[in-house]
JSON list of C-alpha atoms in Angstrom, two decimals:
[
{"chain": "A", "resi": 22, "resn": "MET", "atom": "CA", "xyz": [74.76, 98.93, 90.26]},
{"chain": "A", "resi": 23, "resn": "SER", "atom": "CA", "xyz": [77.48, 101.32, 89.09]},
{"chain": "A", "resi": 24, "resn": "ASP", "atom": "CA", "xyz": [77.33, 103.76, 86.19]},
{"chain": "A", "resi": 25, "resn": "PHE", "atom": "CA", "xyz": [77.30, 102.35, 82.68]},
{"chain": "A", "resi": 26, "resn": "ALA", "atom": "CA", "xyz": [80.87, 101.93, 81.44]},
{"chain": "A", "resi": 27, "resn": "GLY", "atom": "CA", "xyz": [80.03, 102.55, 77.78]},
{"chain": "A", "resi": 28, "resn": "PRO", "atom": "CA", "xyz": [79.47, 100.46, 74.69]},
{"chain": "A", "resi": 29, "resn": "VAL", "atom": "CA", "xyz": [81.59, 97.50, 73.69]},
{"chain": "A", "resi": 30, "resn": "PHE", "atom": "CA", "xyz": [82.14, 97.30, 69.96]},
{"chain": "A", "resi": 31, "resn": "PRO", "atom": "CA", "xyz": [82.68, 93.99, 68.12]},
{"chain": "A", "resi": 32, "resn": "HIS", "atom": "CA", "xyz": [86.35, 93.14, 68.59]},
{"chain": "A", "resi": 33, "resn": "ARG", "atom": "CA", "xyz": [87.00, 89.38, 68.33]},
{"chain": "A", "resi": 34, "resn": "HIS", "atom": "CA", "xyz": [85.61, 87.00, 65.74]},
{"chain": "A", "resi": 35, "resn": "VAL", "atom": "CA", "xyz": [83.72, 83.96, 67.03]},
{"chain": "A", "resi": 36, "resn": "PRO", "atom": "CA", "xyz": [83.62, 81.20, 64.40]},
{"chain": "A", "resi": 37, "resn": "LEU", "atom": "CA", "xyz": [80.17, 79.63, 64.21]},
{"chain": "A", "resi": 38, "resn": "GLU", "atom": "CA", "xyz": [81.68, 76.41, 62.83]},
{"chain": "A", "resi": 39, "resn": "TRP", "atom": "CA", "xyz": [83.48, 74.31, 65.38]},
{"chain": "A", "resi": 40, "resn": "ARG", "atom": "CA", "xyz": [84.59, 70.70, 65.70]},
{"chain": "A", "resi": 41, "resn": "GLY", "atom": "CA", "xyz": [81.58, 68.58, 66.50]},
{"chain": "A", "resi": 42, "resn": "GLY", "atom": "CA", "xyz": [79.16, 71.41, 65.76]},
{"chain": "A", "resi": 43, "resn": "PRO", "atom": "CA", "xyz": [76.37, 71.47, 63.21]},
{"chain": "A", "resi": 44, "resn": "ARG", "atom": "CA", "xyz": [77.42, 71.58, 59.56]},
{"chain": "A", "resi": 45, "resn": "MET", "atom": "CA", "xyz": [74.77, 74.17, 58.68]},
{"chain": "A", "resi": 46, "resn": "ALA", "atom": "CA", "xyz": [76.50, 76.66, 60.97]},
{"chain": "A", "resi": 47, "resn": "GLY", "atom": "CA", "xyz": [79.02, 77.24, 58.16]},
{"chain": "A", "resi": 48, "resn": "ALA", "atom": "CA", "xyz": [76.29, 78.74, 55.98]},
{"chain": "A", "resi": 49, "resn": "LEU", "atom": "CA", "xyz": [75.29, 81.02, 58.84]},
{"chain": "A", "resi": 50, "resn": "GLU", "atom": "CA", "xyz": [78.94, 82.02, 59.26]},
{"chain": "A", "resi": 51, "resn": "LEU", "atom": "CA", "xyz": [79.06, 83.18, 55.63]},
{"chain": "A", "resi": 52, "resn": "ALA", "atom": "CA", "xyz": [75.82, 85.15, 55.88]},
{"chain": "A", "resi": 53, "resn": "ALA", "atom": "CA", "xyz": [76.28, 86.69, 59.33]},
{"chain": "A", "resi": 54, "resn": "PRO", "atom": "CA", "xyz": [79.72, 86.47, 60.96]},
{"chain": "A", "resi": 55, "resn": "LEU", "atom": "CA", "xyz": [79.73, 86.91, 64.73]},
{"chain": "A", "resi": 56, "resn": "ALA", "atom": "CA", "xyz": [82.09, 88.83, 67.00]},
{"chain": "A", "resi": 57, "resn": "LEU", "atom": "CA", "xyz": [82.33, 89.45, 70.73]},
{"chain": "A", "resi": 58, "resn": "GLY", "atom": "CA", "xyz": [80.60, 92.69, 71.72]},
{"chain": "A", "resi": 59, "resn": "GLN", "atom": "CA", "xyz": [78.07, 92.31, 68.94]},
{"chain": "A", "resi": 60, "resn": "ARG", "atom": "CA", "xyz": [74.33, 92.50, 69.31]},
{"chain": "A", "resi": 61, "resn": "GLY", "atom": "CA", "xyz": [72.12, 90.48, 67.02]},
{"chain": "A", "resi": 62, "resn": "LEU", "atom": "CA", "xyz": [68.49, 89.82, 66.29]},
{"chain": "A", "resi": 63, "resn": "ILE", "atom": "CA", "xyz": [67.10, 86.76, 64.58]},
{"chain": "A", "resi": 64, "resn": "VAL", "atom": "CA", "xyz": [63.79, 87.52, 62.90]},
{"chain": "A", "resi": 65, "resn": "ALA", "atom": "CA", "xyz": [61.92, 84.43, 61.77]},
{"chain": "A", "resi": 66, "resn": "PRO", "atom": "CA", "xyz": [58.38, 83.09, 61.70]},
{"chain": "A", "resi": 67, "resn": "HIS", "atom": "CA", "xyz": [57.32, 80.70, 64.44]},
{"chain": "A", "resi": 68, "resn": "ARG", "atom": "CA", "xyz": [58.69, 77.13, 64.12]},
{"chain": "A", "resi": 69, "resn": "THR", "atom": "CA", "xyz": [61.32, 77.92, 61.47]},
{"chain": "A", "resi": 70, "resn": "GLY", "atom": "CA", "xyz": [64.47, 77.25, 63.49]},
{"chain": "A", "resi": 71, "resn": "ALA", "atom": "CA", "xyz": [65.37, 80.51, 65.26]},
{"chain": "A", "resi": 72, "resn": "SER", "atom": "CA", "xyz": [65.83, 78.65, 68.57]},
{"chain": "A", "resi": 73, "resn": "THR", "atom": "CA", "xyz": [68.16, 76.20, 66.85]},
{"chain": "A", "resi": 74, "resn": "VAL", "atom": "CA", "xyz": [70.28, 79.05, 65.52]},
{"chain": "A", "resi": 75, "resn": "LEU", "atom": "CA", "xyz": [70.45, 80.54, 69.04]},
{"chain": "A", "resi": 76, "resn": "ARG", "atom": "CA", "xyz": [71.70, 77.20, 70.37]},
{"chain": "A", "resi": 77, "resn": "TRP", "atom": "CA", "xyz": [74.33, 77.12, 67.60]},
{"chain": "A", "resi": 78, "resn": "ILE", "atom": "CA", "xyz": [75.50, 80.58, 68.62]},
{"chain": "A", "resi": 79, "resn": "GLY", "atom": "CA", "xyz": [75.68, 79.52, 72.26]},
{"chain": "A", "resi": 80, "resn": "GLY", "atom": "CA", "xyz": [77.69, 76.43, 71.31]},
{"chain": "A", "resi": 81, "resn": "ALA", "atom": "CA", "xyz": [80.05, 78.48, 69.14]},
{"chain": "A", "resi": 82, "resn": "VAL", "atom": "CA", "xyz": [80.69, 80.97, 71.94]},
{"chain": "A", "resi": 83, "resn": "HIS", "atom": "CA", "xyz": [81.30, 78.13, 74.40]},
{"chain": "A", "resi": 84, "resn": "ALA", "atom": "CA", "xyz": [83.74, 76.46, 71.98]},
{"chain": "A", "resi": 85, "resn": "GLU", "atom": "CA", "xyz": [85.65, 79.75, 71.54]},
{"chain": "A", "resi": 86, "resn": "LEU", "atom": "CA", "xyz": [85.41, 80.99, 75.15]},
{"chain": "A", "resi": 87, "resn": "PRO", "atom": "CA", "xyz": [84.83, 78.11, 77.55]},
{"chain": "A", "resi": 88, "resn": "ASP", "atom": "CA", "xyz": [84.90, 80.48, 80.55]},
{"chain": "A", "resi": 89, "resn": "ALA", "atom": "CA", "xyz": [82.18, 82.79, 79.23]},
{"chain": "A", "resi": 90, "resn": "ARG", "atom": "CA", "xyz": [78.93, 82.92, 81.17]},
{"chain": "A", "resi": 91, "resn": "ILE", "atom": "CA", "xyz": [76.10, 81.90, 78.83]},
{"chain": "A", "resi": 92, "resn": "GLU", "atom": "CA", "xyz": [72.57, 82.64, 79.96]},
{"chain": "A", "resi": 93, "resn": "ALA", "atom": "CA", "xyz": [69.56, 81.61, 77.92]},
{"chain": "A", "resi": 94, "resn": "ILE", "atom": "CA", "xyz": [66.25, 83.28, 78.65]},
{"chain": "A", "resi": 95, "resn": "LEU", "atom": "CA", "xyz": [63.42, 81.19, 77.25]},
{"chain": "A", "resi": 96, "resn": "ILE", "atom": "CA", "xyz": [60.02, 82.89, 77.34]},
{"chain": "A", "resi": 97, "resn": "ASP", "atom": "CA", "xyz": [56.78, 81.04, 76.74]},
{"chain": "A", "resi": 98, "resn": "GLN", "atom": "CA", "xyz": [58.52, 77.96, 75.33]},
{"chain": "A", "resi": 99, "resn": "PRO", "atom": "CA", "xyz": [57.21, 74.38, 75.35]},
{"chain": "A", "resi": 100, "resn": "VAL", "atom": "CA", "xyz": [58.88, 72.08, 77.88]},
{"chain": "A", "resi": 101, "resn": "GLU", "atom": "CA", "xyz": [60.34, 70.03, 74.99]},
{"chain": "A", "resi": 102, "resn": "ASP", "atom": "CA", "xyz": [62.26, 73.07, 73.75]},
{"chain": "A", "resi": 103, "resn": "VAL", "atom": "CA", "xyz": [63.66, 73.72, 77.24]},
{"chain": "A", "resi": 104, "resn": "LEU", "atom": "CA", "xyz": [64.83, 70.10, 77.37]},
{"chain": "A", "resi": 105, "resn": "ASP", "atom": "CA", "xyz": [66.49, 70.53, 73.95]},
{"chain": "A", "resi": 106, "resn": "TRP", "atom": "CA", "xyz": [68.39, 73.55, 75.32]},
{"chain": "A", "resi": 107, "resn": "ARG", "atom": "CA", "xyz": [69.55, 71.57, 78.36]},
{"chain": "A", "resi": 108, "resn": "GLU", "atom": "CA", "xyz": [70.71, 68.69, 76.19]},
{"chain": "A", "resi": 109, "resn": "GLU", "atom": "CA", "xyz": [72.48, 70.67, 73.45]},
{"chain": "A", "resi": 110, "resn": "LEU", "atom": "CA", "xyz": [73.95, 73.47, 75.59]},
{"chain": "A", "resi": 111, "resn": "PRO", "atom": "CA", "xyz": [74.46, 72.09, 79.12]},
{"chain": "A", "resi": 112, "resn": "VAL", "atom": "CA", "xyz": [76.81, 74.94, 80.12]},
{"chain": "A", "resi": 113, "resn": "ALA", "atom": "CA", "xyz": [74.07, 77.55, 79.71]},
{"chain": "A", "resi": 114, "resn": "ILE", "atom": "CA", "xyz": [72.19, 78.88, 82.70]},
{"chain": "A", "resi": 115, "resn": "LEU", "atom": "CA", "xyz": [68.53, 78.61, 81.71]},
{"chain": "A", "resi": 116, "resn": "HIS", "atom": "CA", "xyz": [65.84, 81.02, 82.87]},
{"chain": "A", "resi": 117, "resn": "GLY", "atom": "CA", "xyz": [62.33, 81.56, 81.71]},
{"chain": "A", "resi": 118, "resn": "THR", "atom": "CA", "xyz": [58.82, 80.30, 81.55]},
{"chain": "A", "resi": 119, "resn": "THR", "atom": "CA", "xyz": [57.04, 77.57, 79.67]},
{"chain": "A", "resi": 120, "resn": "THR", "atom": "CA", "xyz": [53.79, 77.77, 77.75]},
{"chain": "A", "resi": 121, "resn": "ASP", "atom": "CA", "xyz": [52.10, 76.64, 80.97]},
{"chain": "A", "resi": 122, "resn": "ALA", "atom": "CA", "xyz": [53.08, 79.88, 82.76]},
{"chain": "A", "resi": 123, "resn": "ALA", "atom": "CA", "xyz": [50.58, 81.24, 85.25]},
{"chain": "A", "resi": 124, "resn": "GLY", "atom": "CA", "xyz": [50.56, 84.77, 83.88]},
{"chain": "A", "resi": 125, "resn": "PRO", "atom": "CA", "xyz": [52.45, 88.04, 83.39]},
{"chain": "A", "resi": 126, "resn": "GLU", "atom": "CA", "xyz": [53.83, 87.95, 86.95]},
{"chain": "A", "resi": 127, "resn": "GLU", "atom": "CA", "xyz": [55.81, 84.82, 86.16]},
{"chain": "A", "resi": 128, "resn": "HIS", "atom": "CA", "xyz": [57.11, 86.35, 82.92]},
{"chain": "A", "resi": 129, "resn": "ALA", "atom": "CA", "xyz": [58.11, 89.56, 84.75]},
{"chain": "A", "resi": 130, "resn": "ALA", "atom": "CA", "xyz": [60.31, 87.51, 87.12]},
{"chain": "A", "resi": 131, "resn": "VAL", "atom": "CA", "xyz": [62.69, 86.99, 84.18]},
{"chain": "A", "resi": 132, "resn": "ARG", "atom": "CA", "xyz": [64.12, 90.50, 84.68]},
{"chain": "A", "resi": 133, "resn": "GLU", "atom": "CA", "xyz": [66.60, 89.18, 87.25]},
{"chain": "A", "resi": 134, "resn": "PRO", "atom": "CA", "xyz": [68.94, 87.45, 84.73]},
{"chain": "A", "resi": 135, "resn": "PHE", "atom": "CA", "xyz": [69.31, 90.72, 82.81]},
{"chain": "A", "resi": 136, "resn": "GLU", "atom": "CA", "xyz": [70.37, 92.53, 85.98]},
{"chain": "A", "resi": 137, "resn": "ARG", "atom": "CA", "xyz": [72.79, 89.76, 87.03]},
{"chain": "A", "resi": 138, "resn": "ALA", "atom": "CA", "xyz": [74.30, 89.65, 83.54]},
{"chain": "A", "resi": 139, "resn": "ALA", "atom": "CA", "xyz": [74.85, 93.41, 83.60]},
{"chain": "A", "resi": 140, "resn": "GLU", "atom": "CA", "xyz": [76.57, 93.15, 86.99]},
{"chain": "A", "resi": 141, "resn": "ALA", "atom": "CA", "xyz": [78.79, 90.29, 85.76]},
{"chain": "A", "resi": 142, "resn": "ALA", "atom": "CA", "xyz": [79.73, 92.26, 82.63]},
{"chain": "A", "resi": 143, "resn": "GLU", "atom": "CA", "xyz": [80.59, 95.30, 84.74]},
{"chain": "A", "resi": 144, "resn": "ALA", "atom": "CA", "xyz": [82.84, 93.06, 86.83]},
{"chain": "A", "resi": 145, "resn": "GLY", "atom": "CA", "xyz": [84.75, 92.16, 83.67]},
{"chain": "A", "resi": 146, "resn": "MET", "atom": "CA", "xyz": [83.27, 88.75, 82.89]},
{"chain": "A", "resi": 147, "resn": "ASP", "atom": "CA", "xyz": [82.36, 87.69, 79.35]},
{"chain": "A", "resi": 148, "resn": "VAL", "atom": "CA", "xyz": [78.58, 87.31, 79.33]},
{"chain": "A", "resi": 149, "resn": "VAL", "atom": "CA", "xyz": [76.30, 86.09, 76.55]},
{"chain": "A", "resi": 150, "resn": "LEU", "atom": "CA", "xyz": [72.54, 86.55, 76.77]},
{"chain": "A", "resi": 151, "resn": "LEU", "atom": "CA", "xyz": [70.43, 84.49, 74.39]},
{"chain": "A", "resi": 152, "resn": "VAL", "atom": "CA", "xyz": [66.77, 85.51, 74.52]},
{"chain": "A", "resi": 153, "resn": "ASP", "atom": "CA", "xyz": [64.11, 83.32, 72.93]},
{"chain": "A", "resi": 154, "resn": "SER", "atom": "CA", "xyz": [61.51, 84.93, 72.32]},
{"chain": "A", "resi": 155, "resn": "LEU", "atom": "CA", "xyz": [61.86, 88.68, 72.59]},
{"chain": "A", "resi": 156, "resn": "ALA", "atom": "CA", "xyz": [58.33, 89.17, 71.22]},
{"chain": "A", "resi": 157, "resn": "ALA", "atom": "CA", "xyz": [56.84, 86.97, 73.95]},
{"chain": "A", "resi": 158, "resn": "LEU", "atom": "CA", "xyz": [58.84, 88.86, 76.57]},
{"chain": "A", "resi": 159, "resn": "ALA", "atom": "CA", "xyz": [57.56, 92.22, 75.26]},
{"chain": "A", "resi": 160, "resn": "ARG", "atom": "CA", "xyz": [53.96, 90.97, 75.30]},
{"chain": "A", "resi": 161, "resn": "ALA", "atom": "CA", "xyz": [54.35, 89.71, 78.86]},
{"chain": "A", "resi": 162, "resn": "LEU", "atom": "CA", "xyz": [55.80, 92.93, 80.22]}
]
């Protein structure tokens, strides 16, 4: 991997409301507008809809930039949630483990998507990483 090229600052607005998208995304747009190059963190208690908001963000980015590479890293998620991701955001490349994971070794294998995304970004591609759940990933590593 080459040397880090430097930070990318938010430079292009991505509307969270799009045709055919969820109506509640408009409220999120008012509270927290999104731009390319931006980093974000959703802090929410378990089972309150953070995964749904991540899927909305992935859908909004896909609607605005259909050629962007969207990777979703799902750590320690029930199989039903993984199926929801596949259904609602079929363009996303899904990685991760389910709640039936064998142990920390399986969680540690999720490092590869981060490295591939960094290489793709260095090559000039638009890359979006959606990580659900960062806390579970930190516990596993």
